[in-house]
Coordinates of C-alpha atoms and ligand atoms in Angstrom, one line a residue:
X1 CA 21.0 -7.4 141.2
X2 CA 20.8 -9.0 144.6
X3 CA 23.1 -12.0 144.8
X4 CA 22.0 -14.8 147.1
X5 CA 23.7 -15.0 150.5
X6 CA 26.4 -17.5 150.1
X7 CA 25.3 -19.7 153.0
X8 CA 21.9 -20.3 151.4
X9 CA 22.8 -21.2 147.8
X10 CA 24.0 -24.4 146.2
X11 CA 26.3 -23.6 143.3
X12 CA 25.3 -25.9 140.5
X13 CA 27.8 -25.0 137.9
X14 CA 31.4 -24.2 138.6
X15 CA 31.3 -20.7 137.0
X16 CA 28.4 -19.9 139.3
X17 CA 26.0 -19.1 136.4
X18 CA 23.4 -21.5 138.0
X19 CA 22.6 -21.6 141.6
X20 CA 19.9 -23.5 143.4
X21 CA 18.1 -22.2 146.5
X22 CA 16.6 -25.4 147.8
X23 CA 17.8 -28.8 148.9
X24 CA 20.0 -30.4 146.3
X25 CA 19.4 -34.1 147.1
X26 CA 19.9 -37.1 144.9
X27 CA 16.4 -36.7 143.5
X28 CA 17.0 -33.1 142.5
X29 CA 20.4 -34.0 141.0
X30 CA 18.8 -36.7 138.8
X31 CA 16.5 -34.0 137.2
X32 CA 18.9 -31.1 137.5
X33 CA 22.1 -32.5 136.2
X34 CA 24.9 -30.2 135.2
X35 CA 24.1 -30.8 131.6
X36 CA 20.5 -29.8 132.2
X37 CA 21.6 -26.7 134.1
X38 CA 23.8 -25.6 131.2
X39 CA 20.8 -25.8 128.9
X40 CA 18.6 -23.8 131.3
X41 CA 21.2 -21.1 131.6
X42 CA 21.4 -20.8 127.8
X43 CA 17.6 -20.6 127.6
X44 CA 17.3 -17.9 130.2
X45 CA 20.2 -15.9 128.8
X46 CA 18.8 -16.0 125.3
X47 CA 15.2 -15.3 126.0
X48 CA 14.8 -13.5 129.3
X49 CA 15.2 -10.1 127.8
X50 CA 12.4 -10.6 125.3
X51 CA 10.2 -12.1 127.9
X52 CA 10.7 -9.1 130.1
X53 CA 9.9 -6.8 127.2
X54 CA 6.7 -8.7 126.4
X55 CA 5.6 -8.5 130.0
X56 CA 6.2 -4.8 129.9
X57 CA 4.0 -4.6 126.8
X58 CA 1.2 -6.2 128.8
X59 CA 1.4 -3.3 131.3
X60 CA 1.3 -0.7 128.5
X61 CA -1.7 -2.5 126.9
X62 CA -3.5 -2.4 130.3
X63 CA -3.0 1.3 130.6
X64 CA -4.6 1.7 127.2
X65 CA -7.6 -0.5 128.1
X66 CA -7.9 1.5 131.4
X67 CA -8.3 4.6 129.2
X68 CA -11.2 3.0 127.5
X69 CA -9.6 1.8 124.2
X70 CA -11.2 -1.4 123.1
X71 CA -9.2 -4.2 121.4
X72 CA -9.7 -5.1 117.8
X73 CA -8.2 -7.4 115.2
X74 CA -4.7 -6.1 114.4
X75 CA -4.4 -4.1 111.2
X76 CA -0.7 -5.1 110.8
X77 CA -1.4 -8.8 110.6
X78 CA -4.4 -8.6 108.4
X79 CA -2.4 -10.3 105.6
X80 CA -1.9 -13.4 107.8
X81 CA -5.6 -13.6 108.7
X82 CA -6.7 -13.2 105.1
X83 CA -4.2 -15.5 103.5
X84 CA -6.0 -18.8 103.1
X85 CA -3.0 -20.7 101.9
X86 CA -1.0 -21.4 105.1
X87 CA -1.7 -24.3 107.5
X88 CA -0.5 -25.4 110.9
X89 CA 1.4 -28.7 111.2
X90 CA -0.4 -32.0 110.6
X91 CA -1.0 -33.8 114.0
X92 CA 2.2 -35.3 115.5
X93 CA 2.5 -39.0 116.5
X94 CA 0.1 -39.6 119.4
X95 CA -1.8 -36.4 118.9
X96 CA -4.1 -37.4 116.0
X97 CA -6.9 -38.4 118.2
X98 CA -7.2 -36.4 121.4
X99 CA -10.9 -36.6 122.0
X100 CA -10.5 -36.9 125.7
X101 CA -7.8 -35.2 127.8
X102 CA -7.4 -35.5 131.5
X103 CA -5.7 -32.7 133.3
X104 CA -4.2 -32.6 136.7
X105 CA -1.2 -31.9 138.9
X106 CA 2.0 -33.8 138.7
X107 CA 2.2 -35.6 142.0
X108 CA 3.1 -39.3 141.6
X109 CA -0.3 -40.7 142.5
X110 CA -2.1 -38.4 140.0
X111 CA 0.4 -39.2 137.3
X112 CA -0.3 -42.9 137.6
X113 CA -4.1 -42.4 137.9
X114 CA -4.2 -40.1 135.0
X115 CA -2.2 -42.4 132.7
X116 CA -4.4 -45.3 133.7
X117 CA -7.6 -43.4 132.9
X118 CA -9.7 -44.1 129.8
X119 CA -8.4 -41.0 128.0
X120 CA -6.3 -40.3 124.9
X121 CA -4.0 -37.7 126.4
X122 CA -2.9 -36.3 129.8
X123 CA -2.1 -32.7 130.4
X124 CA 0.4 -32.8 133.2
X125 CA 0.1 -29.5 134.8
X126 CA 3.0 -27.4 136.3
X127 CA 0.8 -24.4 136.1
X128 CA -2.7 -23.7 137.6
X129 CA -3.2 -27.1 139.1
X130 CA 0.1 -27.0 141.0
X131 CA 1.3 -24.7 143.7
X132 CA 4.9 -24.1 142.6
X133 CA 6.8 -25.1 145.7
X134 CA 10.3 -26.3 144.9
X135 CA 9.4 -29.8 146.0
X136 CA 6.3 -29.9 143.8
X137 CA 8.2 -28.7 140.7
X138 CA 11.2 -31.1 141.1
X139 CA 9.1 -34.1 142.1
X140 CA 6.7 -33.3 139.2
X141 CA 9.6 -33.4 136.8
X142 CA 10.9 -36.6 138.4
X143 CA 7.4 -38.3 138.2
X144 CA 7.0 -37.5 134.5
X145 CA 10.6 -38.6 133.8
X146 CA 9.9 -41.9 135.5
X147 CA 6.4 -42.3 133.9
X148 CA 7.8 -41.8 130.4
X149 CA 10.3 -44.7 131.1
X150 CA 7.6 -46.8 132.8
X151 CA 9.4 -46.7 136.1
X152 CA 6.8 -44.8 138.1
X153 CA 5.1 -47.6 140.1
X154 CA 5.1 -47.1 143.8
X155 CA 3.6 -48.4 147.0
X156 CA 1.8 -46.1 149.5
X157 CA 0.9 -47.9 152.7
X158 CA -0.5 -51.3 151.6
X159 CA -1.6 -50.0 148.2
X160 CA 0.3 -50.3 145.0
X161 CA 0.1 -47.7 142.2
X162 CA 1.0 -49.3 139.0
X163 CA 0.9 -48.2 135.4
X164 CA -1.4 -50.3 133.2
X165 CA 0.5 -52.6 130.8
X166 CA -2.5 -53.8 128.8
X167 CA -2.6 -50.9 126.3
X168 CA -0.8 -47.9 124.9
X169 CA -0.7 -45.2 127.5
X170 CA -2.3 -41.8 126.9
X171 CA 0.0 -39.2 125.2
X172 CA 1.7 -36.9 127.7
X173 CA 1.4 -33.1 127.3
X174 CA 3.3 -30.9 129.7
X175 CA 1.9 -27.5 130.7
X176 CA 4.6 -25.1 131.6
X177 CA 4.1 -22.1 133.7
X178 CA 3.1 -18.8 132.0
X179 CA 5.5 -16.1 131.0
X180 CA 4.8 -14.0 134.0
X181 CA 6.0 -16.5 136.6
X182 CA 9.5 -16.8 138.0
X183 CA 11.2 -19.8 139.5
X184 CA 12.8 -18.2 142.5
X185 CA 14.7 -21.4 143.6
X186 CA 16.8 -21.5 140.4
X187 CA 19.0 -18.5 139.8
X188 CA 20.8 -17.7 136.5
X189 CA 23.5 -15.2 137.0
X190 CA 22.1 -14.4 140.4
X191 CA 18.5 -13.8 139.4
X192 CA 15.4 -16.0 139.4
X193 CA 14.8 -17.9 136.2
X194 CA 11.7 -17.7 134.1
X195 CA 9.3 -20.4 135.3
X196 CA 8.2 -21.2 131.8
X197 CA 11.7 -21.8 130.6
X198 CA 12.5 -23.8 133.7
X199 CA 9.6 -26.1 133.3
X200 CA 9.9 -26.4 129.5
X201 CA 13.7 -26.7 129.6
X202 CA 13.8 -29.5 132.2
X203 CA 11.0 -31.6 130.6
X204 CA 12.5 -31.1 127.1
X205 CA 16.1 -31.7 128.0
X206 CA 15.4 -34.8 130.1
X207 CA 12.7 -36.4 128.0
X208 CA 12.5 -35.2 124.4
X209 CA 14.7 -38.0 122.8
X210 CA 13.2 -40.7 125.0
X211 CA 9.6 -39.6 124.0
X212 CA 10.5 -39.7 120.3
X213 CA 12.0 -43.1 120.7
X214 CA 8.8 -44.3 122.2
X215 CA 6.7 -43.0 119.3
X216 CA 5.5 -39.8 120.9
X217 CA 7.3 -36.5 121.3
X218 CA 7.9 -33.4 123.4
X219 CA 4.5 -31.9 123.6
X220 CA 3.4 -28.8 125.5
X221 CA 0.4 -26.7 126.6
X222 CA 1.3 -23.0 126.5
X223 CA -0.8 -21.0 128.9
X224 CA -2.0 -17.4 129.4
X225 CA -0.5 -15.7 126.4
X226 CA -1.8 -12.3 125.5
X227 CA -0.4 -11.8 122.0
X228 CA 1.1 -13.5 119.0
X229 CA 4.5 -12.0 119.9
X230 CA 4.4 -14.1 123.0
X231 CA 3.8 -17.2 120.8
X232 CA 6.7 -16.1 118.6
X233 CA 8.9 -16.2 121.7
X234 CA 7.9 -19.8 122.3
X235 CA 8.6 -20.7 118.7
X236 CA 12.1 -19.2 119.0
X237 CA 12.6 -21.3 122.2
X238 CA 11.5 -24.4 120.3
X239 CA 13.9 -23.8 117.4
X240 CA 16.9 -23.2 119.6
X241 CA 16.1 -26.2 121.8
X242 CA 15.7 -28.6 119.0
X243 CA 18.9 -27.4 117.3
X244 CA 20.7 -27.7 120.7
X245 CA 20.1 -31.4 121.0
X246 CA 20.1 -32.1 117.2
X247 CA 16.4 -32.9 117.0
X248 CA 14.4 -32.2 113.8
X249 CA 12.6 -28.8 113.9
X250 CA 8.9 -29.3 114.1
X251 CA 9.2 -32.2 116.5
X252 CA 8.0 -30.2 119.5
X253 CA 4.3 -29.3 119.5
X254 CA 2.5 -26.6 121.5
X255 CA -1.2 -26.3 122.1
X256 CA -2.1 -22.8 123.0
X257 CA -4.7 -22.1 125.7
X258 CA -6.8 -19.2 124.4
X259 CA -7.6 -18.0 127.9
X260 CA -7.1 -14.2 127.6
X261 CA -9.5 -11.8 125.9
X262 CA -6.6 -10.2 124.0
X263 CA -5.3 -13.5 122.6
X264 CA -8.8 -14.2 121.2
X265 CA -8.1 -11.3 118.8
X266 CA -4.9 -13.0 117.6
X267 CA -5.7 -16.6 117.2
X268 CA -4.8 -16.9 113.5
X269 CA -1.5 -15.1 114.2
X270 CA -0.7 -17.4 117.2
X271 CA -1.1 -20.5 115.1
X272 CA 0.9 -18.8 112.4
X273 CA 3.8 -18.0 114.7
X274 CA 4.0 -21.6 115.9
X275 CA 3.1 -23.0 112.5
X276 CA 5.3 -26.1 112.3
X277 CA 5.1 -26.5 116.1
X278 CA 1.4 -25.9 116.4
X279 CA -1.0 -28.5 117.7
X280 CA -4.0 -26.3 118.0
X281 CA -5.8 -24.1 120.4
X282 CA -7.9 -24.8 123.5
X283 CA -10.7 -22.9 125.2
X284 CA -9.6 -22.1 128.7
X285 CA -13.0 -21.0 129.9
X286 CA -12.4 -19.9 133.5
X287 CA -9.2 -18.0 132.8
X288 CA -11.0 -16.4 129.9
X289 CA -13.7 -15.0 132.1
X290 CA -11.0 -13.9 134.6
X291 CA -9.1 -12.1 131.8
X292 CA -12.3 -10.3 130.6
X293 CA -12.9 -9.0 134.1
X294 CA -9.2 -8.2 134.7
X295 CA -8.5 -6.4 131.5
X296 CA -11.7 -4.3 131.5
X297 CA -11.9 -3.8 135.2
X298 CA -12.0 -0.1 135.0
X299 CA -14.8 -0.1 132.4
X300 CA -18.4 -0.1 133.9
X301 CA -19.8 -1.7 130.7
X302 CA -18.0 -5.0 131.6
X303 CA -19.5 -5.7 135.0
X304 CA -20.7 -9.3 135.0
X305 CA -23.4 -10.9 137.2
X306 CA -22.8 -13.9 139.5
X307 CA -20.4 -16.4 138.2
X308 CA -23.1 -19.0 137.9
X309 CA -24.8 -16.8 135.2
X310 CA -21.6 -16.6 133.1
X311 CA -22.1 -19.8 131.1
X312 CA -20.6 -21.0 127.9
X313 CA -23.7 -19.9 126.0
X314 CA -23.6 -16.2 126.9
X315 CA -22.7 -14.0 123.8
X316 CA -19.1 -13.3 124.5
X317 CA -18.3 -16.9 125.4
X318 CA -20.3 -18.4 122.6
X319 CA -18.5 -16.1 120.0
X320 CA -15.1 -17.0 121.3
X321 CA -15.7 -20.7 121.1
X322 CA -17.1 -20.5 117.5
X323 CA -14.3 -18.3 116.3
X324 CA -11.7 -20.6 117.8
X325 CA -13.1 -23.7 116.1
X326 CA -13.5 -22.0 112.8
X327 CA -9.9 -20.7 112.8
X328 CA -8.3 -23.9 114.0
X329 CA -10.1 -26.0 111.4
X330 CA -9.3 -23.5 108.6
X331 CA -5.6 -24.0 109.6
X332 CA -5.8 -27.7 110.0
X333 CA -5.2 -27.9 113.7
X334 CA -7.1 -29.2 116.8
X335 CA -9.8 -27.1 118.4
X336 CA -9.9 -28.4 122.0
X337 CA -12.8 -27.8 124.3
X338 CA -12.9 -27.0 128.0
X339 CA -12.9 -28.5 131.4
X340 CA -15.5 -30.6 133.1
X341 CA -14.5 -29.7 136.7
X342 CA -17.1 -32.0 138.3
X343 CA -16.1 -34.8 140.6
X344 CA -18.5 -37.7 141.5
X345 CA -20.8 -37.0 144.5
X346 CA -20.6 -40.5 146.0
X347 CA -23.0 -40.1 149.0
X348 CA -25.9 -38.4 147.1
X349 CA -27.1 -40.2 143.9
X350 CA -29.6 -37.5 143.0
X351 CA -27.1 -34.7 143.2
X352 CA -24.6 -36.8 141.4
X353 CA -27.1 -37.5 138.5
X354 CA -27.7 -33.7 138.1
X355 CA -23.9 -33.0 138.1
X356 CA -23.3 -35.8 135.5
X357 CA -26.1 -34.7 133.3
X358 CA -24.6 -31.2 133.3
X359 CA -21.4 -32.7 132.1
X360 CA -23.1 -34.6 129.3
X361 CA -24.9 -31.5 128.2
X362 CA -21.7 -29.5 128.1
X363 CA -19.8 -32.1 126.2
X364 CA -22.7 -32.5 123.7
X365 CA -22.6 -28.7 123.1
X366 CA -18.8 -29.0 122.5
X367 CA -18.9 -31.9 120.1
X368 CA -21.7 -30.4 118.1
X369 CA -20.0 -27.1 117.9
X370 CA -17.0 -28.8 116.2
X371 CA -14.5 -29.3 119.0
X372 CA -12.0 -32.2 118.4
X373 CA -11.7 -33.1 122.1
X374 CA -12.5 -32.1 125.6
X375 CA -11.1 -32.0 129.1
X376 CA -12.0 -33.8 132.3
X377 CA -10.4 -33.2 135.7
X378 CA -11.3 -36.6 137.3
X379 CA -10.9 -40.1 136.0
X380 CA -14.5 -41.0 136.9
X381 CA -15.7 -38.4 134.4
X382 CA -13.8 -39.9 131.5
X383 CA -16.4 -42.6 130.5
X384 CA -19.2 -39.9 130.6
X385 CA -17.4 -37.4 128.4
X386 CA -15.9 -40.1 126.3
X387 CA -19.3 -41.6 125.5
X388 CA -20.6 -38.4 124.1
X389 CA -17.5 -37.8 121.9
X390 CA -17.4 -41.4 120.8
X391 CA -21.1 -41.2 119.7
X392 CA -21.0 -37.9 118.0
X393 CA -17.4 -37.9 116.6
X394 CA -16.7 -41.3 114.9
X395 CA -13.5 -40.0 113.3
X396 CA -10.3 -39.3 115.2
X397 CA -11.1 -35.5 115.0
X398 CA -13.5 -33.3 113.1
X399 CA -11.2 -30.8 111.5
X400 CA -13.3 -31.0 108.4
X401 CA -16.1 -29.1 110.2
X402 CA -15.3 -25.6 108.9
X403 CA -18.2 -23.7 110.2
X404 CA -18.3 -21.3 107.2
X405 CA -21.5 -19.7 108.5
X406 CA -19.7 -18.4 111.6
X407 CA -19.0 -14.6 111.4
X408 CA -17.6 -13.2 114.6
X409 CA -16.8 -9.5 115.0
X410 CA -14.9 -7.6 117.6
X411 CA -18.2 -6.5 119.0
X412 CA -19.3 -10.1 119.4
X413 CA -16.2 -11.0 121.4
X414 CA -16.9 -8.0 123.6
X415 CA -20.6 -8.5 123.9
X416 CA -21.2 -8.4 127.7
X417 CA -25.0 -8.8 127.4
X418 CA -25.1 -11.5 130.1
X419 CA -28.5 -12.0 131.8
X420 CA -28.3 -12.5 135.5
X421 CA -27.9 -10.6 138.8
X422 CA -25.4 -10.0 141.4
X423 CA -26.6 -11.7 144.6
X424 CA -25.4 -11.9 148.2
X425 CA -25.1 -15.7 147.6
X426 CA -22.9 -14.9 144.6
X427 CA -20.6 -12.6 146.7
X428 CA -20.4 -15.2 149.5
X429 CA -19.6 -18.1 147.1
X430 CA -16.9 -16.1 145.4
X431 CA -15.3 -15.2 148.8
X432 CA -15.6 -18.7 150.1
X433 CA -14.2 -20.4 146.9
X434 CA -11.4 -17.8 146.7
X435 CA -10.4 -18.4 150.3
X436 CA -10.8 -22.2 150.0
X437 CA -8.5 -22.3 147.0
X438 CA -5.9 -20.0 148.4
X439 CA -5.8 -21.9 151.7
X440 CA -5.0 -25.1 149.8
X441 CA -2.5 -23.5 147.6
X442 CA -0.6 -22.0 150.6
X443 CA -0.2 -25.6 151.8
X444 CA 1.3 -26.6 148.5
X445 CA -1.9 -28.0 146.9
X446 CA -2.8 -26.4 143.6
X447 CA -5.8 -28.6 142.7
X448 CA -8.5 -28.3 145.4
X449 CA -11.8 -30.1 145.5
X450 CA -14.5 -27.6 146.6
X451 CA -18.2 -28.3 146.6
X452 CA -17.7 -31.3 144.2
X453 CA -15.7 -29.3 141.7
X454 CA -12.0 -29.7 141.1
X455 CA -10.8 -26.1 141.3
X456 CA -7.6 -24.7 140.0
X457 CA -6.1 -21.2 140.2
X458 CA -8.5 -19.8 137.6
X459 CA -11.4 -20.2 139.9
X460 CA -9.9 -18.1 142.6
X461 CA -8.9 -15.5 140.1
X462 CA -12.5 -15.2 138.8
X463 CA -13.8 -15.1 142.4
X464 CA -11.7 -12.3 143.7
X465 CA -11.9 -10.4 140.4
X466 CA -15.7 -10.4 140.4
X467 CA -15.9 -9.1 143.9
X468 CA -13.3 -6.4 143.1
X469 CA -15.3 -5.3 140.1
X470 CA -18.6 -5.2 142.0
X471 CA -17.1 -2.9 144.6
X472 CA -15.3 -0.8 142.1
X473 CA -18.5 -0.1 140.2
X474 CA -20.9 -0.1 143.1
X475 CA -23.0 -3.0 141.9
X476 CA -26.2 -3.5 143.8
X477 CA -27.3 -7.1 144.7
X478 CA -30.7 -8.5 143.9
X479 CA -31.4 -8.1 147.6
X480 CA -30.9 -4.3 147.2
X481 CA -27.5 -4.1 149.0
X482 CA -24.8 -2.0 147.5
X483 CA -21.6 -4.0 147.3
X484 CA -19.1 -1.8 149.2
X485 CA -15.7 -2.3 150.7
X486 CA -17.2 -2.6 154.2
X487 CA -19.8 -5.1 153.0
X488 CA -17.3 -7.4 151.3
X489 CA -14.9 -7.3 154.2
X490 CA -17.7 -8.2 156.6
X491 CA -18.8 -11.1 154.4
X492 CA -15.2 -12.2 154.0
X493 CA -14.8 -12.4 157.8
X494 CA -18.0 -14.3 158.1
X495 CA -17.1 -16.8 155.4
X496 CA -13.6 -17.2 156.8
X497 CA -14.9 -17.9 160.2
X498 CA -17.3 -20.6 158.9
X499 CA -14.5 -22.3 156.9
X500 CA -11.8 -22.1 159.6
X501 CA -14.2 -23.6 162.2
X502 CA -14.2 -27.0 160.4
X503 CA -10.7 -26.9 159.2
X504 CA -7.9 -29.0 160.7
X505 CA -5.2 -27.5 162.9
X506 CA -2.4 -25.9 160.9
X507 CA -4.7 -24.5 158.2
X508 CA -3.8 -21.4 156.4
X509 CA -7.0 -19.5 156.5
X510 CA -5.5 -16.6 158.4
X511 CA -3.0 -16.0 155.7
X512 CA -5.6 -16.5 152.9
X513 CA -7.8 -13.9 154.5
X514 CA -4.8 -11.5 154.8
X515 CA -4.2 -11.7 151.0
X516 CA -7.8 -12.0 150.0
X517 CA -8.8 -8.8 151.9
X518 CA -6.3 -6.8 149.8
X519 CA -8.1 -8.0 146.6
X520 CA -11.8 -7.5 147.2
X521 CA -12.0 -3.8 148.1
X522 CA -12.0 -2.4 144.6
X523 CA -8.6 -0.8 145.2
X524 CA -5.4 -2.8 144.9
X525 CA -5.5 -5.5 142.3
X526 CA -2.8 -8.0 141.7
X527 CA -2.2 -9.2 138.1
X528 CA -2.1 -12.8 139.4
X529 CA -3.0 -14.3 142.7
X530 CA -0.2 -16.9 142.2
X531 CA 2.4 -14.2 142.0
X532 CA 0.9 -12.4 145.0
X533 CA 1.1 -15.5 147.1
X534 CA 4.4 -17.0 145.7
X535 CA 6.7 -15.7 148.4
X536 CA 4.6 -17.6 151.0
X537 CA 5.6 -20.9 149.6
X538 CA 9.2 -20.3 148.5
X539 CA 12.0 -21.7 150.7
X540 CA 14.7 -19.4 149.4
X541 CA 15.3 -17.9 152.9
X542 CA 15.8 -21.3 154.5
X543 CA 19.3 -21.8 155.9
X544 CA 21.0 -24.4 153.8
X545 CA 24.7 -25.1 153.7
X546 CA 26.6 -24.1 150.5
X547 CA 27.8 -26.9 148.3
X548 CA 29.8 -26.7 145.2
X549 CA 29.3 -29.6 142.8
Ligands
NAG601 C1 16.5 -10.7 132.7 O1 15.8 -9.6 132.3 C2 16.0 -8.5 133.2 C3 15.1 -7.4 132.8 O2 15.3 -7.1 131.4 C4 17.4 -8.1 133.2 O3 17.6 -7.1 134.2 C5 18.3 -9.3 133.5 O4 19.6 -8.9 133.4 C6 18.0 -10.4 132.6 N1 18.7 -11.6 133.1 C7 19.4 -12.4 132.2 C8 20.1 -13.6 132.9 O5 19.4 -12.3 131.1
NAG602 C1 12.2 -21.9 113.2 O1 12.3 -23.1 112.5 C2 11.5 -23.2 111.3 C3 11.7 -24.6 110.7 O2 13.1 -24.7 110.3 C4 11.8 -22.1 110.4 O3 10.9 -22.1 109.3 C5 11.6 -20.7 111.1 O4 12.0 -19.7 110.3 C6 12.5 -20.7 112.4 N1 12.3 -19.5 113.1 C7 13.3 -18.7 113.4 C8 12.9 -17.4 114.1 O5 14.4 -18.9 113.1

């Protein structure tokens, strides 16, 4: 185990169990008190081993899929799926009606704007909409801490950002990083802490009691899980954490993003594991497509056409949505819909009208399918999505919509009959969007507006994975061009040149190209782009004087 060089680390606890590789200023100390650090150390020491084992299971599972084994519903948990008696928890305070959730990063301006939007809940995102620089993570915690206590108002230039006082604020839900990510700036016993446990632990330790006092609670979104065993780990974390501060078990709630193809086979089991802590499931549509490509990338039957053809109504997406709603409602928990990534197109009313009518159509599909709520990425979208849900869902949720007619088999979840073609335009768009997103992320921005869509990491993942898959399986474009390594690298260079030409000085396109070019040749394939790029945004090698608290 590599210990940090002493002149770079700040020793947070006297026994040196917790060390910080990053500036430890007053702001940081407010969030990372010694008491909080003791709790983080406990979490990591208790759960890191299981986390590592579960991540290793993902690797084993991938090897199986690479050999052509297809997933199915688990025989060993059949009794859980077929037992009609058990239910998830009834909705917690502030989570009864969540028809409209805004999602976004945790910078101070976004926190104020999100909480002032016409929404019911706000998913404050430490994951795919945030590039995990140390500053972003600490400031994000600080911003939520202050927002919960209504002390978040600030002035930028001449403009004040103030929380509304004329109504109850939307309920906060914190999305922690996924199990695969580390927090390299916070070391426990000399090694990087789990990013999930760091985000969860700080938010919980600093805010849980305050949230309950204010009539809400410590609520979380749990991303990117691949199995019910990973949900069991979260549940164990919740039990220990509540016991630690003397809080009633079942106060914490977790909504699980079903955004991997393997988790779609274990939705009942995931709710079951979290039972008294469950607040439902959500359709993470972009990551879901990414996961399908990633997990079956060696299998020629899973080659998809251009991203624009992979809509919510193609067979594998439609089946997953229906099954998710049916299972959630059978178990009495929320079935949340997906993201409207659109942002208003201010200078082009006609284009704006097309974009907004797409949003309406998508939300209409969701509310009719039985979803209890939906997501928007931009405050301006809230009235549009809200109008549809208000009209078609007069009750706080529609858990009574049981969809008994829905029968979804393993074959349905894996039905890749997706009409459409691979086109040169599709290849170029994937390359440009992947590059554009990575470039922003490398500058510490995890939520990047591109072509009037608010893109997060999932977009870049879909983009590079599609190109990888097309090269790997020798797809031929509608124009008759075989997608080869040479072809994608040439197009990558062309797209990068176009983007860099208009980009301000100090842009990160060169670095983005360096990484992207390793991911689009059908050879190397990183499990996650965010892990691949992480070292570029860490400051752990910066020379900081040691300080013992
Ligand atoms: C975390 O897990 C790794 C891999 O199992 C192990 O080497 C390490 O000692 C663990 N660290 C802690 C603090 O438990
Ligand atoms: C977690 O707490 C709940 C509620 O007390 C309990 O039913 C469950 O068995 C606990 N899980 C574990 C693993 O202890």
